[in-house]
XYZ file of C-alpha atoms in Angstrom:
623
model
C 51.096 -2.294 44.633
C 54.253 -0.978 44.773
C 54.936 1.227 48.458
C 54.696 4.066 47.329
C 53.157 6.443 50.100
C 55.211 4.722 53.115
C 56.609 6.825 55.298
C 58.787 9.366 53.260
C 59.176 11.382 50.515
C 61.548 10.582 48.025
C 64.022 13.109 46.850
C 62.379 15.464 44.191
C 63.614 13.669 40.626
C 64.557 10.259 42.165
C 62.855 7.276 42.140
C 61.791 4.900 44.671
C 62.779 1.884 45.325
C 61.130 -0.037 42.926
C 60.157 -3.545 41.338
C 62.536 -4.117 38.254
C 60.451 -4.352 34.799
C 61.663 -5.305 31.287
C 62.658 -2.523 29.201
C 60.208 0.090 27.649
C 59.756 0.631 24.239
C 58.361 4.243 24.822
C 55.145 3.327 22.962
C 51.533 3.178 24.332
C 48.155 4.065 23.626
C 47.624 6.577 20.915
C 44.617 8.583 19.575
C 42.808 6.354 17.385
C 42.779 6.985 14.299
C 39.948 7.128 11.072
C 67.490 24.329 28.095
C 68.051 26.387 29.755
C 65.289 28.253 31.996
C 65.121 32.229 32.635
C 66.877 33.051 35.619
C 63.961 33.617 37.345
C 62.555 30.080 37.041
C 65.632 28.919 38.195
C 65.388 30.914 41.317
C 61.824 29.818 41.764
C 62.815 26.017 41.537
C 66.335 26.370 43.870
C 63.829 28.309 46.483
C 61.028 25.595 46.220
C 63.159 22.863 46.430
C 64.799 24.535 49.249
C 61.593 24.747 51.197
C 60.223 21.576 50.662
C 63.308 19.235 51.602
C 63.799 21.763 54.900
C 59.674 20.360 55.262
C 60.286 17.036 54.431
C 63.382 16.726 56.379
C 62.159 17.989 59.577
C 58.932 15.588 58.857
C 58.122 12.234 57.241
C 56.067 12.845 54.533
C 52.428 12.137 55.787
C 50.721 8.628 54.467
C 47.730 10.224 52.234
C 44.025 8.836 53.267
C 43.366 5.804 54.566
C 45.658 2.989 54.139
C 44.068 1.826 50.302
C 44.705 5.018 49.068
C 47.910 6.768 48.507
C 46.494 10.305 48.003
C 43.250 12.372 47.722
C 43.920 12.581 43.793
C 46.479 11.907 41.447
C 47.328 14.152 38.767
C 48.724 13.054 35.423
C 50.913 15.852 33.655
C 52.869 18.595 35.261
C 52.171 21.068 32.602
C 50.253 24.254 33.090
C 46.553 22.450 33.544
C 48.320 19.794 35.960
C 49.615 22.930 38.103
C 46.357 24.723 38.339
C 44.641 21.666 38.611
C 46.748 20.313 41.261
C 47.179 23.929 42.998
C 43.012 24.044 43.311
C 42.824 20.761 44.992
C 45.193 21.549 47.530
C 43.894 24.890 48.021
C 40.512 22.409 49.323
C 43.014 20.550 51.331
C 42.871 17.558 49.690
C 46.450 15.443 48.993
C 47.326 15.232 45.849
C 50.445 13.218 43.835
C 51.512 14.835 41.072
C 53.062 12.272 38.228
C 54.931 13.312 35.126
C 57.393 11.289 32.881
C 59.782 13.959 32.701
C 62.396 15.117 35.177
C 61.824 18.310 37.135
C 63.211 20.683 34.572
C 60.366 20.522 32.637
C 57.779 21.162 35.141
C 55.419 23.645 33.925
C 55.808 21.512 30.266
C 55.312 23.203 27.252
C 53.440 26.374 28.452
C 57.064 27.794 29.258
C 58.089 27.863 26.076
C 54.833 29.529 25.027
C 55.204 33.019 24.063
C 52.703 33.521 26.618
C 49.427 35.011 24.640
C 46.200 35.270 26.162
C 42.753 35.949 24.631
C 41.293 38.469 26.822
C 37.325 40.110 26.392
C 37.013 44.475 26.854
C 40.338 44.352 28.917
C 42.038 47.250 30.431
C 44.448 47.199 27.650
C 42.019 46.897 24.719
C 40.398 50.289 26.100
C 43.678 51.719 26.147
C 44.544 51.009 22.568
C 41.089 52.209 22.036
C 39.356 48.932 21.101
C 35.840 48.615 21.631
C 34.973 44.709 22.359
C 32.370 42.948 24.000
C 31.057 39.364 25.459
C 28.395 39.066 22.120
C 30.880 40.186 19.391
C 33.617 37.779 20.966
C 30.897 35.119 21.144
C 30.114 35.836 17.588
C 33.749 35.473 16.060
C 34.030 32.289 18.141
C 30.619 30.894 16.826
C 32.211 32.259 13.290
C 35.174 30.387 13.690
C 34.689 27.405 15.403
C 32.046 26.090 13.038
C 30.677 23.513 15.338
C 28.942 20.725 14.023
C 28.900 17.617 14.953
C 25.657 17.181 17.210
C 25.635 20.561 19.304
C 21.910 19.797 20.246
C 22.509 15.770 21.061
C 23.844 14.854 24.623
C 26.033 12.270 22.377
C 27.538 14.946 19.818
C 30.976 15.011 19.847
C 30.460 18.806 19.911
C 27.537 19.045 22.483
C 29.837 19.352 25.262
C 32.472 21.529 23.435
C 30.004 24.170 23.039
C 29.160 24.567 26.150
C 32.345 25.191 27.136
C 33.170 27.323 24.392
C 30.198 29.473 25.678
C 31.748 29.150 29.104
C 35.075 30.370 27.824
C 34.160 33.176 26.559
C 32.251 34.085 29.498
C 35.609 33.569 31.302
C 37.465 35.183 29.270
C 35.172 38.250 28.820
C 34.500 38.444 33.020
C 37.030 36.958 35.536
C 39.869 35.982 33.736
C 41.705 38.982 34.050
C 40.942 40.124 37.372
C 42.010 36.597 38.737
C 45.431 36.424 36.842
C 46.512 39.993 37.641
C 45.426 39.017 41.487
C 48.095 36.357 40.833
C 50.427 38.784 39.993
C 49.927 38.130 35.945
C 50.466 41.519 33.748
C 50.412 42.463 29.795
C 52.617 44.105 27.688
C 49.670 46.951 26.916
C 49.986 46.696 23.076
C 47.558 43.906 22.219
C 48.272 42.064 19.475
C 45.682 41.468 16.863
C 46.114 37.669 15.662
C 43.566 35.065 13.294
C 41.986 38.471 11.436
C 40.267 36.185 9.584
C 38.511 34.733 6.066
C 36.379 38.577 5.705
C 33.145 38.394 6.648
C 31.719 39.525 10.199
C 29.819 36.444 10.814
C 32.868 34.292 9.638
C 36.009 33.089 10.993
C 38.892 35.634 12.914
C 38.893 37.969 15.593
C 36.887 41.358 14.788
C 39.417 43.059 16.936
C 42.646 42.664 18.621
C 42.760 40.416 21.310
C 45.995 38.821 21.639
C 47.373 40.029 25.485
C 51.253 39.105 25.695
C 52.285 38.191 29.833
C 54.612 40.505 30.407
C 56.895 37.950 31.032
C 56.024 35.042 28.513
C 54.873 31.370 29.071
C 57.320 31.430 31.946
C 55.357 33.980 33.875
C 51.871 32.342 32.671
C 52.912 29.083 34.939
C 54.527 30.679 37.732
C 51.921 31.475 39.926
C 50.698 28.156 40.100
C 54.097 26.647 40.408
C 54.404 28.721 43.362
C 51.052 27.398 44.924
C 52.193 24.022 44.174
C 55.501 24.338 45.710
C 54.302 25.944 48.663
C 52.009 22.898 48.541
C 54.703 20.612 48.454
C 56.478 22.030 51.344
C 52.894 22.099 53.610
C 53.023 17.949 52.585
C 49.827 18.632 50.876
C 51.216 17.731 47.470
C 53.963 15.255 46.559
C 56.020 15.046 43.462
C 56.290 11.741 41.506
C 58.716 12.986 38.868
C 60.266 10.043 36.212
C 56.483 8.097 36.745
C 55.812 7.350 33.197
C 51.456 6.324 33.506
C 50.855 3.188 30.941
C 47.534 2.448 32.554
C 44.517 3.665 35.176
C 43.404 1.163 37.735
C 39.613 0.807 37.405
C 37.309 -0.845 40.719
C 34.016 -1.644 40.060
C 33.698 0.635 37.014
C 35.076 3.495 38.809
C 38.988 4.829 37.835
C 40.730 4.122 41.345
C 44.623 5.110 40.387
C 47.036 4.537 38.003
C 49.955 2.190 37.232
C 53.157 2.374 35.340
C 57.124 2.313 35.269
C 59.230 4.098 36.877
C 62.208 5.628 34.904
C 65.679 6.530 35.376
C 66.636 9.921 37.211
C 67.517 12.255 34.384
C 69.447 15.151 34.234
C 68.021 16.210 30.650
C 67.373 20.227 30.371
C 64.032 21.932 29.922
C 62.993 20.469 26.737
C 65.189 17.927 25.654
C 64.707 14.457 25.147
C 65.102 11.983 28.915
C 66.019 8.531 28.927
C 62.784 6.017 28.656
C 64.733 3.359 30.691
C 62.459 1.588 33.345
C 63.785 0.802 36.714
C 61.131 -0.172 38.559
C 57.231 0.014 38.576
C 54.461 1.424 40.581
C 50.742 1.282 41.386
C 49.343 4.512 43.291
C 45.846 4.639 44.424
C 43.540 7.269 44.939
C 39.498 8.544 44.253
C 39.777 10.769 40.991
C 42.561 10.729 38.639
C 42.800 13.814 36.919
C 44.445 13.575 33.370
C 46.631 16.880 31.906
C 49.046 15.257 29.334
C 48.914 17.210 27.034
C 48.615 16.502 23.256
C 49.659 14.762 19.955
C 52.331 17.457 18.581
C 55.601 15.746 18.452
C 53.789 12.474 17.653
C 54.034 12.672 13.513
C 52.926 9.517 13.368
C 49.286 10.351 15.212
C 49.116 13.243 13.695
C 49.200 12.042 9.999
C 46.933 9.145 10.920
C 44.243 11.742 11.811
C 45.231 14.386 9.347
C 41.567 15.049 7.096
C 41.047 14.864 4.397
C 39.787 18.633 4.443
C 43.276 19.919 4.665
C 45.037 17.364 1.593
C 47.453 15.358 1.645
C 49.986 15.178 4.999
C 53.079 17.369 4.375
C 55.838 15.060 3.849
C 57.923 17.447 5.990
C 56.999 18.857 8.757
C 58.915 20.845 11.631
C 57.769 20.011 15.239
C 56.547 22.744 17.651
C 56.604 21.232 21.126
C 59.094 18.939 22.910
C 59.361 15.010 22.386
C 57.587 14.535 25.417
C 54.349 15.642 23.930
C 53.186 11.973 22.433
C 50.223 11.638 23.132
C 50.293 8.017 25.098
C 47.246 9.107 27.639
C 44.635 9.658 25.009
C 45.040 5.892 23.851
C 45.762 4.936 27.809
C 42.395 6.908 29.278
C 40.341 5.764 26.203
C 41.264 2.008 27.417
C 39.601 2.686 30.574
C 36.404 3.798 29.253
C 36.668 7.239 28.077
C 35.441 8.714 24.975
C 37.538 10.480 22.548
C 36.089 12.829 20.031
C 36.450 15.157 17.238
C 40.186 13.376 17.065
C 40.671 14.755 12.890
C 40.687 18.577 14.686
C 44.369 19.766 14.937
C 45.751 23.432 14.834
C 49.176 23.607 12.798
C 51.218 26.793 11.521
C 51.952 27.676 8.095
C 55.166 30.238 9.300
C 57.568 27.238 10.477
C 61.142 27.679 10.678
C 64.057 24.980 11.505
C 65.666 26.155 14.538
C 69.340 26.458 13.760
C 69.972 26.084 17.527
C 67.611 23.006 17.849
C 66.167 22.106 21.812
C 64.633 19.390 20.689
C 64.054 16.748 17.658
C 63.468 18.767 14.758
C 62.898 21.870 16.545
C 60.759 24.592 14.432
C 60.063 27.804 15.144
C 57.212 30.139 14.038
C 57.193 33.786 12.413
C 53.959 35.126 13.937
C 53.797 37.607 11.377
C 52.271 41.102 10.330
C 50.135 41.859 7.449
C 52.951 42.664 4.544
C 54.432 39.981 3.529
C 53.730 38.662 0.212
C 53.183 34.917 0.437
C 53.950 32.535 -2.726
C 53.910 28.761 -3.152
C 56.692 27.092 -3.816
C 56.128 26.861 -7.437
C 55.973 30.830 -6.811
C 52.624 31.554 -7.571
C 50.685 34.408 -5.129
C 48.429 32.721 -2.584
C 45.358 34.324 -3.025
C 42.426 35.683 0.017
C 42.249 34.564 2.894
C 45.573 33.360 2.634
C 47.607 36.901 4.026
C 49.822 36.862 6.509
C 48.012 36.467 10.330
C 45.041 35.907 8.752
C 43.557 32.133 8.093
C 45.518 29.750 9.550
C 43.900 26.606 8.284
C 42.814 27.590 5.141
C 46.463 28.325 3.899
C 47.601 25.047 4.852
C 45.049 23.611 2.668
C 46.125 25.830 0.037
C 49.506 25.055 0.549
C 49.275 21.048 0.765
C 46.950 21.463 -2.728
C 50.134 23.021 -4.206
C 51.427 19.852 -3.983
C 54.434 20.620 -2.090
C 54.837 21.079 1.325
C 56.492 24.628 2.284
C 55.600 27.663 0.410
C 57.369 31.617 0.243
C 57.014 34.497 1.827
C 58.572 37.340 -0.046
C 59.290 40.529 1.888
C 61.772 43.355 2.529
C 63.928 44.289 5.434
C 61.952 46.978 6.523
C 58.971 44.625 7.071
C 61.241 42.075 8.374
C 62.604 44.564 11.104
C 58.882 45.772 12.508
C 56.784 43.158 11.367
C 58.444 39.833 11.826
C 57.964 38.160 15.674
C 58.984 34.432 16.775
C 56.838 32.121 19.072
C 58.372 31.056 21.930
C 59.595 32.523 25.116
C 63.255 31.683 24.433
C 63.091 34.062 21.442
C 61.978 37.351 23.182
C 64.807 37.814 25.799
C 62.968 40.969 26.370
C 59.635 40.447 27.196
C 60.652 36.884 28.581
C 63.314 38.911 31.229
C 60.964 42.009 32.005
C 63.524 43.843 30.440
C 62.072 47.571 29.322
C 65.308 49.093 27.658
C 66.112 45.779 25.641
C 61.978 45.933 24.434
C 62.119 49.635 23.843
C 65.010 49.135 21.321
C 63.118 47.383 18.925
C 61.698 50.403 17.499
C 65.306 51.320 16.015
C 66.768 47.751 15.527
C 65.568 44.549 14.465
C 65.165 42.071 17.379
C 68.175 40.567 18.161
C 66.578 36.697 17.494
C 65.287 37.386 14.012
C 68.710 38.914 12.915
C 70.411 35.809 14.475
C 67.819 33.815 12.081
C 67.606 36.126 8.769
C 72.066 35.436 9.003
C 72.265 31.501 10.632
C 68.376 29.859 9.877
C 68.290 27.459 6.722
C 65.149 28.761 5.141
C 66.414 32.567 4.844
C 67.780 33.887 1.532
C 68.885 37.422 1.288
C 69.644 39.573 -1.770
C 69.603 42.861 -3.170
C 67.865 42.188 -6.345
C 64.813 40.155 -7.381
C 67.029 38.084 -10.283
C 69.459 36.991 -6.852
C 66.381 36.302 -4.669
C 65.122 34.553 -6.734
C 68.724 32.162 -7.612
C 69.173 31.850 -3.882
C 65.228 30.480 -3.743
C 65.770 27.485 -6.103
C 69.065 26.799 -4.788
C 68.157 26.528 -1.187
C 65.570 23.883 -2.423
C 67.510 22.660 -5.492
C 64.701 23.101 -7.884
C 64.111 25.781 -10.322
C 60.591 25.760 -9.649
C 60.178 29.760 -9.202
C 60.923 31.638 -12.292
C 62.009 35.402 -11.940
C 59.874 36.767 -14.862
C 56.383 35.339 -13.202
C 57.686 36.564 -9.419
C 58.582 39.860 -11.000
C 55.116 40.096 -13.063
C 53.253 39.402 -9.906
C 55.248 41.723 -7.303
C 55.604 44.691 -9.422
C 51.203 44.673 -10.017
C 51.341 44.766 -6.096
C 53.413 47.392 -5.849
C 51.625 49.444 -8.132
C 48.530 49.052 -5.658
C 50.675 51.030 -3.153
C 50.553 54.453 -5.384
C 46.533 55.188 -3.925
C 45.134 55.203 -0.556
C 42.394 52.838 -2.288
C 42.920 49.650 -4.019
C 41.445 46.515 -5.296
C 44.181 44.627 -3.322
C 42.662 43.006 -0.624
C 46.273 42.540 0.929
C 47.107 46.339 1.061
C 43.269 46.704 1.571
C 44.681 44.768 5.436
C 47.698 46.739 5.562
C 46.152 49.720 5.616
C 43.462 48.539 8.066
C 46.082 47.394 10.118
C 47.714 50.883 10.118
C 44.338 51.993 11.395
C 44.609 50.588 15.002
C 46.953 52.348 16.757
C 48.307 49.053 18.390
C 49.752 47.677 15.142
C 50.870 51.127 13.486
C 53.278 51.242 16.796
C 54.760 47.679 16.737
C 53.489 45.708 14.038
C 52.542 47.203 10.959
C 55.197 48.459 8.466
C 54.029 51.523 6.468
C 52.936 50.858 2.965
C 55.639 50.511 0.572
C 56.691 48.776 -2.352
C 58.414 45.651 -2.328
C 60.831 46.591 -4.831
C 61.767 49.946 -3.406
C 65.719 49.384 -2.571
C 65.626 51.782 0.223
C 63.249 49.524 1.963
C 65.718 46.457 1.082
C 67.484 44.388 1.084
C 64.963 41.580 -0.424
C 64.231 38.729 1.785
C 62.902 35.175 1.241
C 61.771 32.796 4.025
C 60.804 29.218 3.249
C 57.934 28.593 5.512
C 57.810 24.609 6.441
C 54.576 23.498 8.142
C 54.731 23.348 11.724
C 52.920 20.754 13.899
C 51.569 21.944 17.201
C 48.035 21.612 19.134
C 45.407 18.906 19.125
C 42.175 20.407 18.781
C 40.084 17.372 19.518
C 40.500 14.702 22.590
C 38.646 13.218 25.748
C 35.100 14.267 26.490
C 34.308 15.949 29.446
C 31.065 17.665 30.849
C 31.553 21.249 32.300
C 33.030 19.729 35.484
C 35.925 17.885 33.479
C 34.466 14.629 33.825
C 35.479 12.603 31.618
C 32.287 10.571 29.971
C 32.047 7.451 28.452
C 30.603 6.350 24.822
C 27.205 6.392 26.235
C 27.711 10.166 27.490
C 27.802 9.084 31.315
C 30.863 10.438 33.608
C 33.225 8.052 34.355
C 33.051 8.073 38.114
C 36.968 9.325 39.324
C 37.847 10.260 36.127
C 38.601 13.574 35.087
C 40.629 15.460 32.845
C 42.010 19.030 31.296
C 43.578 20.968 29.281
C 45.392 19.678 25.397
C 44.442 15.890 26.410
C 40.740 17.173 26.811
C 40.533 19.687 23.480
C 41.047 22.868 26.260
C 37.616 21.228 27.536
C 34.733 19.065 26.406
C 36.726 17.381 23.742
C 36.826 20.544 21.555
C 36.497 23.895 22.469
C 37.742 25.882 19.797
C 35.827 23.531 17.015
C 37.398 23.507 13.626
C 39.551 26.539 13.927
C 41.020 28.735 17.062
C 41.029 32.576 18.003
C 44.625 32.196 19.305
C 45.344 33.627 22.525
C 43.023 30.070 23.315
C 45.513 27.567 24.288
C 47.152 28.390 27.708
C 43.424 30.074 28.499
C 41.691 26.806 27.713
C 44.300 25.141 30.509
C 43.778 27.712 32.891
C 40.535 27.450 32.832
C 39.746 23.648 32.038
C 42.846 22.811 34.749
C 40.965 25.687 37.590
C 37.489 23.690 36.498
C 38.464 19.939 37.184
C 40.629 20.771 40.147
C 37.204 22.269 41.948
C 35.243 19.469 40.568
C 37.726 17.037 41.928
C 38.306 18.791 45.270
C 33.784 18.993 45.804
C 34.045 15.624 44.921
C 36.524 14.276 47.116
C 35.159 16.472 50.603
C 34.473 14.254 53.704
């Protein structure tokens, strides 16, 4: 075993002095199949680092445990269920190492570049928008829209344990959740955003109400508190960084997970996001109790993802844009299911329909998505109208199945600039300088100006074309994908019977049947709801087009765990020192959000799974 815990800390980012190793290929286990930060994360990280070498200076860092053991736990994964995780166990005063393959920048991993949305129960800012909510009718939408079924009733199910979480999030989520974020200093923009309105019926699929909370703040301010915990941890010698420690295996004694091995890899200097060197310099064996895995998912991994693509959702888009940094590969599922662990409901993904390539790319075929509003009209690429539930915000999964049954994969949305201007949002942190900064003025302007980002976009993106009649729009379309699939006398036939739904408050048009539902809640007439008009109305122009490319992003599916984030075994048993959360664990018990998600589920499914397996570890681990 390599000395890892001897008698100091080495500098955060740096490696130890370590055995040399061949060179890495970057590969590993897989699930099996049938840059710059805001400035004030950079503060945050200059102050922590500050504090901790002025601790570690003045003392040696202390030798964890007893001599066999390097630490109390280990966690795997410095994303946003690694930091809770992590920050609970050393709230219990255990010692914890905390490994990741990337370099410092990315601490926090992709939950920074989130754009920070939280699903929240009969909130503070629901009652202020006037939305009436409750535990049972959030229960009921998630029941609607998960669609579990795979053994709910059988202790071996793959969705036995994922229901019980489910039914454990939305307790969360309806009862503590909020009071224990804004005690960590969390807040929300007070508009809440109404996301996943789903396939129309009350017992079906979507949110009955809005229920999308945006951190004032973003992702960034999502992670910070617990970055501050764990720095503060750091600098205590409670907690010790293991930055560049890329895991390829867990150590198992006796049946029981007892640490983790792997290679060490070159310092890098590589900005939030962007690709680091896989070159091995060394190796290293580190030994604790419980091992707690938070490596996220599958969503740069094309690869995995296609080889578990189902068949429910067609054929694999050939193209696809990518959602999360290269970093996100996947390697622990394959690594952790070695060792014993379980891995269910693996065909369950969660990928956007709205993609964009970034024209200012962070990483390997960077995408972006339009989170957008209900007005839109959305085409294939062939140009035909997509028709219910796929609208705009509405059914995420469903429309890509209708899109990869056109036989192509991207598809259309057709819109206007006034829906463009009030309608059209971006995910990601990096693309809302002004909720991202805090900054009020910047935020408030967006009610006479179109945000900044989606103007830089609409004029520099690849998959905008803009025109001020329907014959260019539509030249412009089958030029940007040299075809001449979309003819202007079917777009025109089809636009023009929309638009003459708009002359009546009523209509048979179940898309300006949501518009105007929209325009009912108070929250979307304000921010996110253009009023009705017709598409071809110049004064509402000019005409837009947006190619929408699919966009790959969450793995719904992943290790089993029981409502302690043990990780359990083909047999259903825990794995004794195993444990895991967040993306690698489906947001808890292998599946949480079933088939489909509520949005707003993701970074709550880490707080909560990470907060859940760092108490289970910390019980676990007291003397």
């Amino acid at each position: 075993m390599a000395p890892m815990a001897d008698t100091a800390h080495p500098p955060l980012d740096t490696a130890p002095t370590a055995r040399a190793t061949g060179p890495a290929d970057g590969t590993g286990g897989a699930l099996p199949g049938p840059a710059t930060g805001v400035t004030r994360r950079h503060a945050l990280t200059v102050a922590g680092g500050v504090l901790a070498g002025a601790a570690l200076a003045a003392q040696a860092f202390p030798a964890f445990g007893a001599e066999s053991q390097d630490a109390d736990a280990i966690v795997v994964g410095h994303g946003l269920a690694g930091l809770v995780a992590t920050a609970e166990l050393a709230a219990a005063g255990r010692k914890v190492l905390l490994l990741d393959q990337e370099p410092e920048a990315s601490l926090g991993g992709q939950a920074f570049w989130s754009f920070g949305g939280l699903f929240l129960v009969d909130s503070d800012e629901q009652r202020l928008m006037g939305v009436k909510d409750s535990r049972d009718l959030a229960w009921q939408d998630w029941l609607g829209t998960a669609g579990f079924d795979r053994g709910v009733d059988d202790p071996k199910g793959q969705d036995h344990w994922a229901y019980k979480w489910a039914e454990s999030y939305v307790d969360f989520a309806s009862g503590e959740k909020r009071s224990w974020l804004a005690g960590l200093g969390v807040q929300w923009f007070p508009i809440v955003g109404w996301a996943e309105r789903g396939g129309g019926l009350a017992h079906g699929h979507g949110n009955s109400v809005p229920r999308f909370h945006v951190t004032w703040g973003t992702g960034p301010a999502v992670v910070e508190p617990f970055e501050k915990k764990v720095r503060a941890a750091v600098a205590a010698g409670k907690v010790g960084f293991r930055f560049r420690h890329r895991v390829d295996g867990l150590v198992t004694t006796g049946g029981a997970v007892t640490g983790v091995r792997g290679a060490v890899l070159e310092p890098s200097g590589a900005a939030r996001g962007t690709p680091s060197s896989r070159t091995v310099v060394g190796d290293f064996e580190l030994r604790a109790p419980v091992v707690v895995v938070t490596s996220g998912g599958i969503g740069a991994n094309q690869d995995l993802i296609r080889q578990n693509w189902p068949a429910r959702l067609g054929t694999p888009p050939k193209f696809m844009v990518t959602g999360v940094p290269a970093h996100v590969d996947g390697r622990m599922l394959g690594i952790t299911e070695q060792a014993g662990a379980r891995i269910v409901n693996p065909d369950r993904m969660w990928h956007y329909t709205e993609g964009l390539r970034n024209y200012a790319p962070i990483w390997p075929n960077h995408g972006i998505r339009i989170l957008p509003g209900p007005s839109s009209m959305w085409f294939d690429a062939t140009g035909r109208r997509f028709d219910t539930p796929d609208i705009p915000g509405y059914d995420t999964l469903h429309t890509l199945g209708s899109i990869t049954a056109s036989g192509y994969d991207y598809s259309w949305f057709v819109t206007t600039q006034k829906i463009l201007a009030k309608e059209f949002a971006l995910s990601g942190s990096e693309q809302n300088p002004d909720l991202t900064d805090k900054n009020v003025w910047q935020l408030l302007s967006r009610i006479w100006q179109t945000p900044e980002p989606i103007e830089r976009f609409k004029n520099k993106g690849a998959d905008f074309v803009v025109a001020t009649s329907l014959a260019d729009l539509v030249t412009g379309m089958n030029k940007l994908t040299g075809n001449d699939l979309v003819r202007l006398a079917d777009l025109k036939r089809q636009i023009e019977a929309r638009d003459r739904e708009i002359d009546n408050p009523y209509t048979k048009d179940v898309q300006v049947m949501g518009i105007r539902n929209a325009l009912a809640y108070i929250g979307d007439s304000l921010s996110r709801t253009a009023s009705a008009h017709k598409i071809l109305d110049a004064s509402a122009g000019p005409l837009i087009a947006v190619r929408l490319n699919v966009l790959t992003r969450k793995t719904l599916g992943g290790l089993q765990t029981d409502l302690s984030g043990r990780v359990l075994g083909p047999t259903g048993s825990p794995i004794a020192g195993l444990y895991a959360a967040g993306e690698v664990a489906g947001f808890g018990g292998g599946g949480v959000h079933g088939y489909r998600s509520l949005e707003g589920t993701f970074l709550g499914g880490c707080l909560f799974s990470g907060r859940q397996a760092g108490r289970a570890a910390a019980a676990a681990t007291a003397t």
